[in-house]
GROMACS .gro file of N, CA and C in nm:
model
  480
    1MET      N    1   5.733   1.486  -2.047
    1MET     CA    2   5.722   1.391  -1.937
    1MET      C    3   5.642   1.270  -1.982
    2ALA      N    4   5.661   1.158  -1.917
    2ALA     CA    5   5.586   1.037  -1.947
    2ALA      C    6   5.546   0.970  -1.817
    3GLY      N    7   5.449   0.881  -1.825
    3GLY     CA    8   5.403   0.808  -1.708
    3GLY      C    9   5.458   0.667  -1.708
    4HIS      N   10   5.479   0.615  -1.588
    4HIS     CA   11   5.528   0.479  -1.572
    4HIS      C   12   5.469   0.423  -1.444
    5THR      N   13   5.412   0.304  -1.452
    5THR     CA   14   5.360   0.238  -1.333
    5THR      C   15   5.407   0.093  -1.331
    6GLU      N   16   5.423   0.040  -1.211
    6GLU     CA   17   5.453  -0.102  -1.191
    6GLU      C   18   5.369  -0.147  -1.072
    7ASN      N   19   5.288  -0.250  -1.095
    7ASN     CA   20   5.205  -0.306  -0.989
    7ASN      C   21   5.210  -0.457  -0.999
    8SER      N   22   5.210  -0.523  -0.882
    8SER     CA   23   5.211  -0.669  -0.884
    8SER      C   24   5.128  -0.724  -0.770
    9ILE      N   25   5.090  -0.851  -0.786
    9ILE     CA   26   5.014  -0.921  -0.684
    9ILE      C   27   5.048  -1.069  -0.696
   10THR      N   28   5.043  -1.139  -0.583
   10THR     CA   29   5.065  -1.284  -0.585
   10THR      C   30   4.930  -1.353  -0.577
   11ILE      N   31   4.909  -1.447  -0.666
   11ILE     CA   32   4.784  -1.522  -0.676
   11ILE      C   33   4.812  -1.665  -0.634
   12ASP      N   34   4.741  -1.713  -0.532
   12ASP     CA   35   4.761  -1.849  -0.480
   12ASP      C   36   4.681  -1.946  -0.568
   13ALA      N   37   4.739  -1.977  -0.682
   13ALA     CA   38   4.676  -2.067  -0.779
   13ALA      C   39   4.785  -2.120  -0.872
   14PRO      N   40   4.758  -2.230  -0.940
   14PRO     CA   41   4.857  -2.284  -1.033
   14PRO      C   42   4.882  -2.189  -1.150
   15LEU      N   43   5.005  -2.189  -1.199
   15LEU     CA   44   5.044  -2.103  -1.310
   15LEU      C   45   4.952  -2.120  -1.431
   16ASP      N   46   4.923  -2.245  -1.468
   16ASP     CA   47   4.838  -2.267  -1.587
   16ASP      C   48   4.703  -2.200  -1.573
   17LEU      N   49   4.643  -2.206  -1.454
   17LEU     CA   50   4.513  -2.143  -1.432
   17LEU      C   51   4.524  -1.991  -1.440
   18VAL      N   52   4.625  -1.935  -1.376
   18VAL     CA   53   4.645  -1.789  -1.379
   18VAL      C   54   4.665  -1.744  -1.524
   19TRP      N   55   4.750  -1.812  -1.596
   19TRP     CA   56   4.778  -1.777  -1.735
   19TRP      C   57   4.651  -1.785  -1.819
   20GLU      N   58   4.580  -1.897  -1.810
   20GLU     CA   59   4.460  -1.916  -1.892
   20GLU      C   60   4.353  -1.811  -1.861
   21MET      N   61   4.326  -1.788  -1.735
   21MET     CA   62   4.218  -1.695  -1.700
   21MET      C   63   4.253  -1.551  -1.737
   22THR      N   64   4.377  -1.510  -1.716
   22THR     CA   65   4.412  -1.370  -1.744
   22THR      C   66   4.435  -1.344  -1.893
   23ASN      N   67   4.448  -1.449  -1.972
   23ASN     CA   68   4.468  -1.431  -2.116
   23ASN      C   69   4.347  -1.473  -2.198
   24ASP      N   70   4.237  -1.502  -2.132
   24ASP     CA   71   4.111  -1.536  -2.198
   24ASP      C   72   4.033  -1.405  -2.218
   25LEU      N   73   4.067  -1.335  -2.325
   25LEU     CA   74   4.012  -1.200  -2.348
   25LEU      C   75   3.861  -1.196  -2.346
   26GLU      N   76   3.797  -1.294  -2.410
   26GLU     CA   77   3.651  -1.293  -2.419
   26GLU      C   78   3.585  -1.296  -2.281
   27ASN      N   79   3.656  -1.346  -2.180
   27ASN     CA   80   3.600  -1.351  -2.045
   27ASN      C   81   3.645  -1.237  -1.954
   28TRP      N   82   3.718  -1.141  -2.009
   28TRP     CA   83   3.762  -1.028  -1.927
   28TRP      C   84   3.648  -0.953  -1.859
   29PRO      N   85   3.530  -0.936  -1.922
   29PRO     CA   86   3.423  -0.866  -1.849
   29PRO      C   87   3.381  -0.938  -1.720
   30ARG      N   88   3.408  -1.067  -1.708
   30ARG     CA   89   3.379  -1.141  -1.585
   30ARG      C   90   3.498  -1.142  -1.490
   31LEU      N   91   3.616  -1.108  -1.541
   31LEU     CA   92   3.737  -1.108  -1.459
   31LEU      C   93   3.768  -0.969  -1.403
   32PHE      N   94   3.751  -0.867  -1.484
   32PHE     CA   95   3.772  -0.727  -1.445
   32PHE      C   96   3.635  -0.664  -1.417
   33SER      N   97   3.627  -0.577  -1.319
   33SER     CA   98   3.498  -0.510  -1.291
   33SER      C   99   3.476  -0.390  -1.382
   34GLU      N  100   3.581  -0.339  -1.446
   34GLU     CA  101   3.570  -0.215  -1.523
   34GLU      C  102   3.525  -0.234  -1.668
   35TYR      N  103   3.537  -0.356  -1.721
   35TYR     CA  104   3.508  -0.378  -1.863
   35TYR      C  105   3.367  -0.429  -1.883
   36ALA      N  106   3.293  -0.358  -1.968
   36ALA     CA  107   3.157  -0.400  -2.003
   36ALA      C  108   3.161  -0.504  -2.114
   37SER      N  109   3.256  -0.489  -2.208
   37SER     CA  110   3.262  -0.585  -2.318
   37SER      C  111   3.401  -0.587  -2.382
   38VAL      N  112   3.427  -0.700  -2.449
   38VAL     CA  113   3.548  -0.719  -2.528
   38VAL      C  114   3.503  -0.774  -2.662
   39GLU      N  115   3.549  -0.712  -2.768
   39GLU     CA  116   3.518  -0.760  -2.902
   39GLU      C  117   3.650  -0.791  -2.973
   40VAL      N  118   3.670  -0.919  -3.004
   40VAL     CA  119   3.791  -0.958  -3.076
   40VAL      C  120   3.773  -0.917  -3.222
   41LEU      N  121   3.866  -0.836  -3.273
   41LEU     CA  122   3.859  -0.786  -3.410
   41LEU      C  123   3.938  -0.873  -3.506
   42SER      N  124   4.053  -0.923  -3.461
   42SER     CA  125   4.134  -1.010  -3.547
   42SER      C  126   4.236  -1.085  -3.464
   43ARG      N  127   4.279  -1.197  -3.520
   43ARG     CA  128   4.388  -1.275  -3.461
   43ARG      C  129   4.485  -1.303  -3.574
   44GLU      N  130   4.611  -1.270  -3.548
   44GLU     CA  131   4.716  -1.293  -3.647
   44GLU      C  132   4.836  -1.351  -3.573
   45GLY      N  133   4.863  -1.480  -3.595
   45GLY     CA  134   4.967  -1.546  -3.518
   45GLY      C  135   4.925  -1.545  -3.372
   46ASP      N  136   5.015  -1.500  -3.284
   46ASP     CA  137   4.984  -1.493  -3.141
   46ASP      C  138   4.921  -1.360  -3.100
   47THR      N  139   4.908  -1.268  -3.195
   47THR     CA  140   4.859  -1.134  -3.163
   47THR      C  141   4.709  -1.123  -3.186
   48THR      N  142   4.641  -1.070  -3.086
   48THR     CA  143   4.496  -1.046  -3.094
   48THR      C  144   4.473  -0.896  -3.089
   49THR      N  145   4.392  -0.847  -3.184
   49THR     CA  146   4.349  -0.707  -3.183
   49THR      C  147   4.204  -0.708  -3.135
   50PHE      N  148   4.173  -0.622  -3.039
   50PHE     CA  149   4.040  -0.627  -2.977
   50PHE      C  150   3.996  -0.489  -2.930
   51ARG      N  151   3.864  -0.473  -2.919
   51ARG     CA  152   3.806  -0.349  -2.865
   51ARG      C  153   3.760  -0.374  -2.723
   52LEU      N  154   3.806  -0.290  -2.632
   52LEU     CA  155   3.761  -0.292  -2.494
   52LEU      C  156   3.663  -0.177  -2.474
   53THR      N  157   3.554  -0.205  -2.406
   53THR     CA  158   3.457  -0.101  -2.372
   53THR      C  159   3.434  -0.107  -2.222
   54MET      N  160   3.447   0.007  -2.158
   54MET     CA  161   3.430   0.014  -2.012
   54MET      C  162   3.285   0.042  -1.977
   55HIS      N  163   3.251   0.015  -1.852
   55HIS     CA  164   3.122   0.057  -1.800
   55HIS      C  165   3.124   0.210  -1.794
   56PRO      N  166   3.007   0.274  -1.800
   56PRO     CA  167   3.005   0.422  -1.794
   56PRO      C  168   3.074   0.473  -1.667
   57ASP      N  169   3.147   0.585  -1.683
   57ASP     CA  170   3.213   0.646  -1.566
   57ASP      C  171   3.110   0.725  -1.485
   58GLU      N  172   3.157   0.795  -1.382
   58GLU     CA  173   3.065   0.869  -1.293
   58GLU      C  174   2.988   0.979  -1.366
   59ASN      N  175   3.038   1.020  -1.484
   59ASN     CA  176   2.968   1.121  -1.563
   59ASN      C  177   2.883   1.059  -1.674
   60GLY      N  178   2.878   0.927  -1.678
   60GLY     CA  179   2.799   0.858  -1.780
   60GLY      C  180   2.874   0.836  -1.911
   61LYS      N  181   3.002   0.877  -1.917
   61LYS     CA  182   3.079   0.858  -2.041
   61LYS      C  183   3.129   0.715  -2.050
   62VAL      N  184   3.115   0.658  -2.169
   62VAL     CA  185   3.164   0.522  -2.195
   62VAL      C  186   3.294   0.534  -2.273
   63TRP      N  187   3.402   0.480  -2.217
   63TRP     CA  188   3.532   0.481  -2.282
   63TRP      C  189   3.553   0.350  -2.356
   64SER      N  190   3.607   0.359  -2.476
   64SER     CA  191   3.632   0.240  -2.556
   64SER      C  192   3.755   0.265  -2.642
   65TRP      N  193   3.832   0.160  -2.666
   65TRP     CA  194   3.952   0.173  -2.748
   65TRP      C  195   3.991   0.037  -2.804
   66VAL      N  196   4.079   0.040  -2.903
   66VAL     CA  197   4.132  -0.083  -2.963
   66VAL      C  198   4.275  -0.102  -2.915
   67SER      N  199   4.303  -0.226  -2.873
   67SER     CA  200   4.437  -0.263  -2.829
   67SER      C  201   4.480  -0.388  -2.903
   68GLU      N  202   4.609  -0.415  -2.896
   68GLU     CA  203   4.658  -0.543  -2.944
   68GLU      C  204   4.742  -0.604  -2.834
   69ARG      N  205   4.743  -0.737  -2.831
   69ARG     CA  206   4.803  -0.811  -2.721
   69ARG      C  207   4.870  -0.935  -2.776
   70THR      N  208   4.997  -0.956  -2.736
   70THR     CA  209   5.074  -1.072  -2.783
   70THR      C  210   5.132  -1.147  -2.664
   71PRO      N  211   5.073  -1.263  -2.631
   71PRO     CA  212   5.127  -1.344  -2.522
   71PRO      C  213   5.245  -1.429  -2.569
   72ASP      N  214   5.339  -1.452  -2.478
   72ASP     CA  215   5.452  -1.541  -2.503
   72ASP      C  216   5.455  -1.639  -2.385
   73ARG      N  217   5.392  -1.752  -2.403
   73ARG     CA  218   5.376  -1.850  -2.294
   73ARG      C  219   5.512  -1.899  -2.244
   74GLU      N  220   5.606  -1.917  -2.336
   74GLU     CA  221   5.738  -1.966  -2.298
   74GLU      C  222   5.809  -1.868  -2.204
   75LYS      N  223   5.800  -1.739  -2.234
   75LYS     CA  224   5.866  -1.636  -2.151
   75LYS      C  225   5.778  -1.588  -2.037
   76LEU      N  226   5.652  -1.633  -2.034
   76LEU     CA  227   5.555  -1.590  -1.933
   76LEU      C  228   5.537  -1.438  -1.933
   77THR      N  229   5.526  -1.383  -2.053
   77THR     CA  230   5.503  -1.239  -2.068
   77THR      C  231   5.392  -1.215  -2.170
   78VAL      N  232   5.334  -1.098  -2.161
   78VAL     CA  233   5.237  -1.050  -2.260
   78VAL      C  234   5.271  -0.905  -2.286
   79ARG      N  235   5.283  -0.871  -2.413
   79ARG     CA  236   5.304  -0.731  -2.452
   79ARG      C  237   5.175  -0.680  -2.514
   80ALA      N  238   5.134  -0.563  -2.470
   80ALA     CA  239   5.010  -0.504  -2.521
   80ALA      C  240   5.032  -0.356  -2.547
   81ARG      N  241   4.952  -0.304  -2.638
   81ARG     CA  242   4.958  -0.159  -2.664
   81ARG      C  243   4.824  -0.114  -2.718
   82ARG      N  244   4.795   0.012  -2.693
   82ARG     CA  245   4.673   0.070  -2.749
   82ARG      C  246   4.699   0.104  -2.895
   83VAL      N  247   4.608   0.063  -2.980
   83VAL     CA  248   4.613   0.097  -3.122
   83VAL      C  249   4.535   0.228  -3.143
   84GLU      N  250   4.416   0.235  -3.085
   84GLU     CA  251   4.341   0.362  -3.079
   84GLU      C  252   4.378   0.423  -2.946
   85THR      N  253   4.459   0.526  -2.950
   85THR     CA  254   4.519   0.576  -2.826
   85THR      C  255   4.431   0.671  -2.746
   86GLY      N  256   4.326   0.728  -2.809
   86GLY     CA  257   4.241   0.821  -2.735
   86GLY      C  258   4.322   0.936  -2.678
   87PRO      N  259   4.311   0.962  -2.546
   87PRO     CA  260   4.384   1.074  -2.486
   87PRO      C  261   4.533   1.046  -2.465
   88PHE      N  262   4.576   0.923  -2.492
   88PHE     CA  263   4.717   0.887  -2.474
   88PHE      C  264   4.797   0.914  -2.601
   89ALA      N  265   4.918   0.963  -2.587
   89ALA     CA  266   5.010   0.970  -2.701
   89ALA      C  267   5.053   0.828  -2.734
   90HIS      N  268   5.074   0.749  -2.628
   90HIS     CA  269   5.102   0.605  -2.643
   90HIS      C  270   5.072   0.537  -2.510
   91MET      N  271   5.045   0.407  -2.517
   91MET     CA  272   5.023   0.326  -2.397
   91MET      C  273   5.075   0.186  -2.427
   92ASP      N  274   5.178   0.145  -2.356
   92ASP     CA  275   5.238   0.012  -2.371
   92ASP      C  276   5.231  -0.058  -2.236
   93ILE      N  277   5.193  -0.186  -2.239
   93ILE     CA  278   5.177  -0.262  -2.115
   93ILE      C  279   5.253  -0.393  -2.127
   94LEU      N  280   5.325  -0.427  -2.023
   94LEU     CA  281   5.393  -0.555  -2.014
   94LEU      C  282   5.336  -0.630  -1.894
   95TRP      N  283   5.284  -0.750  -1.920
   95TRP     CA  284   5.240  -0.840  -1.814
   95TRP      C  285   5.351  -0.943  -1.796
   96GLU      N  286   5.391  -0.968  -1.671
   96GLU     CA  287   5.491  -1.070  -1.642
   96GLU      C  288   5.437  -1.163  -1.533
   97TYR      N  289   5.460  -1.291  -1.552
   97TYR     CA  290   5.416  -1.393  -1.457
   97TYR      C  291   5.539  -1.465  -1.404
   98THR      N  292   5.547  -1.481  -1.272
   98THR     CA  293   5.659  -1.550  -1.209
   98THR      C  294   5.603  -1.653  -1.111
   99GLU      N  295   5.642  -1.779  -1.132
   99GLU     CA  296   5.598  -1.884  -1.041
   99GLU      C  297   5.677  -1.874  -0.912
  100LEU      N  298   5.607  -1.872  -0.800
  100LEU     CA  299   5.668  -1.860  -0.667
  100LEU      C  300   5.619  -1.974  -0.579
  101PRO      N  301   5.684  -1.998  -0.465
  101PRO     CA  302   5.635  -2.104  -0.375
  101PRO      C  303   5.489  -2.082  -0.332
  102GLY      N  304   5.445  -1.957  -0.317
  102GLY     CA  305   5.308  -1.929  -0.273
  102GLY      C  306   5.211  -1.900  -0.385
  103GLY      N  307   5.246  -1.933  -0.508
  103GLY     CA  308   5.155  -1.906  -0.619
  103GLY      C  309   5.226  -1.843  -0.737
  104VAL      N  310   5.161  -1.744  -0.795
  104VAL     CA  311   5.213  -1.678  -0.915
  104VAL      C  312   5.210  -1.527  -0.892
  105ARG      N  313   5.326  -1.463  -0.913
  105ARG     CA  314   5.327  -1.317  -0.909
  105ARG      C  315   5.293  -1.267  -1.048
  106MET      N  316   5.190  -1.184  -1.056
  106MET     CA  317   5.151  -1.120  -1.181
  106MET      C  318   5.189  -0.973  -1.169
  107ARG      N  319   5.266  -0.925  -1.265
  107ARG     CA  320   5.315  -0.786  -1.260
  107ARG      C  321   5.274  -0.715  -1.388
  108TRP      N  322   5.222  -0.594  -1.371
  108TRP     CA  323   5.186  -0.508  -1.485
  108TRP      C  324   5.277  -0.386  -1.484
  109THR      N  325   5.345  -0.362  -1.595
  109THR     CA  326   5.425  -0.241  -1.612
  109THR      C  327   5.362  -0.163  -1.726
  110GLN      N  328   5.327  -0.038  -1.699
  110GLN     CA  329   5.263   0.045  -1.800
  110GLN      C  330   5.348   0.169  -1.825
  111ASP      N  331   5.380   0.192  -1.952
  111ASP     CA  332   5.452   0.312  -1.994
  111ASP      C  333   5.363   0.387  -2.090
  112PHE      N  334   5.346   0.515  -2.064
  112PHE     CA  335   5.250   0.593  -2.142
  112PHE      C  336   5.283   0.742  -2.136
  113ALA      N  337   5.217   0.815  -2.220
  113ALA     CA  338   5.222   0.962  -2.215
  113ALA      C  339   5.086   1.012  -2.259
  114MET      N  340   5.041   1.116  -2.195
  114MET     CA  341   4.914   1.178  -2.232
  114MET      C  342   4.938   1.279  -2.343
  115LYS      N  343   4.841   1.293  -2.431
  115LYS     CA  344   4.850   1.395  -2.535
  115LYS      C  345   4.841   1.533  -2.470
  116PRO      N  346   4.900   1.635  -2.534
  116PRO     CA  347   4.896   1.770  -2.476
  116PRO      C  348   4.754   1.821  -2.452
  117ASP      N  349   4.658   1.779  -2.535
  117ASP     CA  350   4.520   1.828  -2.520
  117ASP      C  351   4.432   1.732  -2.440
  118ALA      N  352   4.493   1.631  -2.377
  118ALA     CA  353   4.416   1.536  -2.294
  118ALA      C  354   4.358   1.609  -2.174
  119PRO      N  355   4.245   1.561  -2.122
  119PRO     CA  356   4.182   1.628  -2.007
  119PRO      C  357   4.260   1.613  -1.877
  120VAL      N  358   4.360   1.522  -1.873
  120VAL     CA  359   4.443   1.502  -1.753
  120VAL      C  360   4.588   1.492  -1.796
  121ASP      N  361   4.679   1.511  -1.700
  121ASP     CA  362   4.823   1.502  -1.733
  121ASP      C  363   4.880   1.367  -1.692
  122ASP      N  364   5.009   1.347  -1.721
  122ASP     CA  365   5.075   1.220  -1.691
  122ASP      C  366   5.070   1.186  -1.541
  123GLU      N  367   5.091   1.287  -1.458
  123GLU     CA  368   5.092   1.264  -1.314
  123GLU      C  369   4.955   1.215  -1.264
  124TRP      N  370   4.849   1.281  -1.310
  124TRP     CA  371   4.714   1.239  -1.271
  124TRP      C  372   4.688   1.096  -1.318
  125MET      N  373   4.724   1.067  -1.442
  125MET     CA  374   4.697   0.933  -1.497
  125MET      C  375   4.781   0.827  -1.427
  126THR      N  376   4.904   0.860  -1.388
  126THR     CA  377   4.988   0.766  -1.313
  126THR      C  378   4.917   0.728  -1.183
  127ASP      N  379   4.869   0.827  -1.109
  127ASP     CA  380   4.797   0.800  -0.985
  127ASP      C  381   4.671   0.717  -1.011
  128ASN      N  382   4.598   0.750  -1.114
  128ASN     CA  383   4.475   0.680  -1.149
  128ASN      C  384   4.504   0.534  -1.185
  129ILE      N  385   4.604   0.512  -1.268
  129ILE     CA  386   4.639   0.375  -1.309
  129ILE      C  387   4.687   0.294  -1.190
  130ASN      N  388   4.770   0.353  -1.104
  130ASN     CA  389   4.816   0.281  -0.985
  130ASN      C  390   4.699   0.240  -0.896
  131ARG      N  391   4.609   0.332  -0.870
  131ARG     CA  392   4.493   0.305  -0.786
  131ARG      C  393   4.405   0.196  -0.848
  132ASN      N  394   4.375   0.212  -0.977
  132ASN     CA  395   4.288   0.117  -1.045
  132ASN      C  396   4.354  -0.020  -1.061
  133SER      N  397   4.484  -0.023  -1.089
  133SER     CA  398   4.554  -0.151  -1.104
  133SER      C  399   4.547  -0.232  -0.976
  134ARG      N  400   4.567  -0.166  -0.862
  134ARG     CA  401   4.560  -0.237  -0.734
  134ARG      C  402   4.421  -0.295  -0.712
  135THR      N  403   4.318  -0.219  -0.745
  135THR     CA  404   4.180  -0.267  -0.730
  135THR      C  405   4.153  -0.386  -0.820
  136GLN      N  406   4.188  -0.373  -0.949
  136GLN     CA  407   4.161  -0.479  -1.045
  136GLN      C  408   4.243  -0.604  -1.014
  137MET      N  409   4.370  -0.587  -0.977
  137MET     CA  410   4.454  -0.702  -0.946
  137MET      C  411   4.398  -0.781  -0.826
  138ALA      N  412   4.351  -0.712  -0.725
  138ALA     CA  413   4.294  -0.780  -0.608
  138ALA      C  414   4.168  -0.857  -0.648
  139LEU      N  415   4.087  -0.798  -0.731
  139LEU     CA  416   3.966  -0.864  -0.779
  139LEU      C  417   4.001  -0.987  -0.863
  140ILE      N  418   4.098  -0.973  -0.952
  140ILE     CA  419   4.143  -1.085  -1.037
  140ILE      C  420   4.199  -1.197  -0.948
  141ARG      N  421   4.283  -1.159  -0.851
  141ARG     CA  422   4.338  -1.259  -0.758
  141ARG      C  423   4.226  -1.336  -0.689
  142ASP      N  424   4.129  -1.263  -0.636
  142ASP     CA  425   4.020  -1.328  -0.563
  142ASP      C  426   3.940  -1.421  -0.653
  143ARG      N  427   3.913  -1.379  -0.775
  143ARG     CA  428   3.834  -1.462  -0.866
  143ARG      C  429   3.911  -1.587  -0.910
  144ILE      N  430   4.039  -1.573  -0.938
  144ILE     CA  431   4.120  -1.689  -0.978
  144ILE      C  432   4.137  -1.784  -0.860
  145GLU      N  433   4.164  -1.731  -0.742
  145GLU     CA  434   4.181  -1.817  -0.624
  145GLU      C  435   4.052  -1.893  -0.593
  146GLN      N  436   3.937  -1.831  -0.617
  146GLN     CA  437   3.809  -1.900  -0.595
  146GLN      C  438   3.794  -2.017  -0.693
  147VAL      N  439   3.829  -1.994  -0.820
  147VAL     CA  440   3.823  -2.102  -0.919
  147VAL      C  441   3.919  -2.214  -0.880
  148ALA      N  442   4.038  -2.179  -0.832
  148ALA     CA  443   4.136  -2.280  -0.789
  148ALA      C  444   4.083  -2.361  -0.672
  149ARG      N  445   4.021  -2.294  -0.574
  149ARG     CA  446   3.964  -2.364  -0.457
  149ARG      C  447   3.850  -2.456  -0.501
  150ASP      N  448   3.762  -2.404  -0.588
  150ASP     CA  449   3.649  -2.484  -0.636
  150ASP      C  450   3.697  -2.608  -0.710
  151SER      N  451   3.803  -2.591  -0.791
  151SER     CA  452   3.859  -2.702  -0.867
  151SER      C  453   3.922  -2.805  -0.772
  152GLU      N  454   3.992  -2.756  -0.670
  152GLU     CA  455   4.055  -2.844  -0.572
  152GLU      C  456   3.949  -2.922  -0.495
  153ASN      N  457   3.840  -2.853  -0.455
  153ASN     CA  458   3.733  -2.919  -0.380
  153ASN      C  459   3.663  -3.023  -0.467
  154ALA      N  460   3.644  -2.995  -0.595
  154ALA     CA  461   3.581  -3.090  -0.687
  154ALA      C  462   3.670  -3.212  -0.703
  155SER      N  463   3.801  -3.192  -0.709
  155SER     CA  464   3.897  -3.303  -0.720
  155SER      C  465   3.891  -3.393  -0.598
  156VAL      N  466   3.887  -3.332  -0.481
  156VAL     CA  467   3.883  -3.408  -0.355
  156VAL      C  468   3.751  -3.487  -0.348
  157ALA      N  469   3.641  -3.422  -0.385
  157ALA     CA  470   3.511  -3.487  -0.381
  157ALA      C  471   3.502  -3.605  -0.477
  158SER      N  472   3.559  -3.591  -0.595
  158SER     CA  473   3.551  -3.698  -0.695
  158SER      C  474   3.645  -3.814  -0.664
  159SER      N  475   3.744  -3.792  -0.578
  159SER     CA  476   3.838  -3.900  -0.545
  159SER      C  477   3.789  -3.984  -0.427
  160ARG      N  478   3.677  -3.946  -0.371
  160ARG     CA  479   3.622  -4.020  -0.255
  160ARG      C  480   3.544  -4.140  -0.300
   0.00000   0.00000   0.00000
């Protein structure tokens, strides 16, 4: 068996702002609530290899792994995968951005499988990823929309 999730949210902000903020890896700890740090390990062409470290979980365990991420601005997609898979047999993520009249729809599709000796199964992880994705997407939306409002207000103020 394998896990599959699809989650999306619409962000009321310009596409360029949504793209820049969600692809600025070094600032992810300020964009996502779950990440304590991001360390860029290498950049090769459009692909960035980086280490993500989470805040300690409820048991005090700190999870960390290496991923790689390749954005394609023209197609408005980002492909990512875990290089250090940890409890996952594999984890592949597709980010898709679609410009809409009310902003930008950001969609995350995650395909994965847990290793046989992982502490949880595919079904548990599917539920966990769905729950966490909704939380993180709402937080990201709120933070980007705040930056968009602040930028709009600064523009209005400077034009007076």
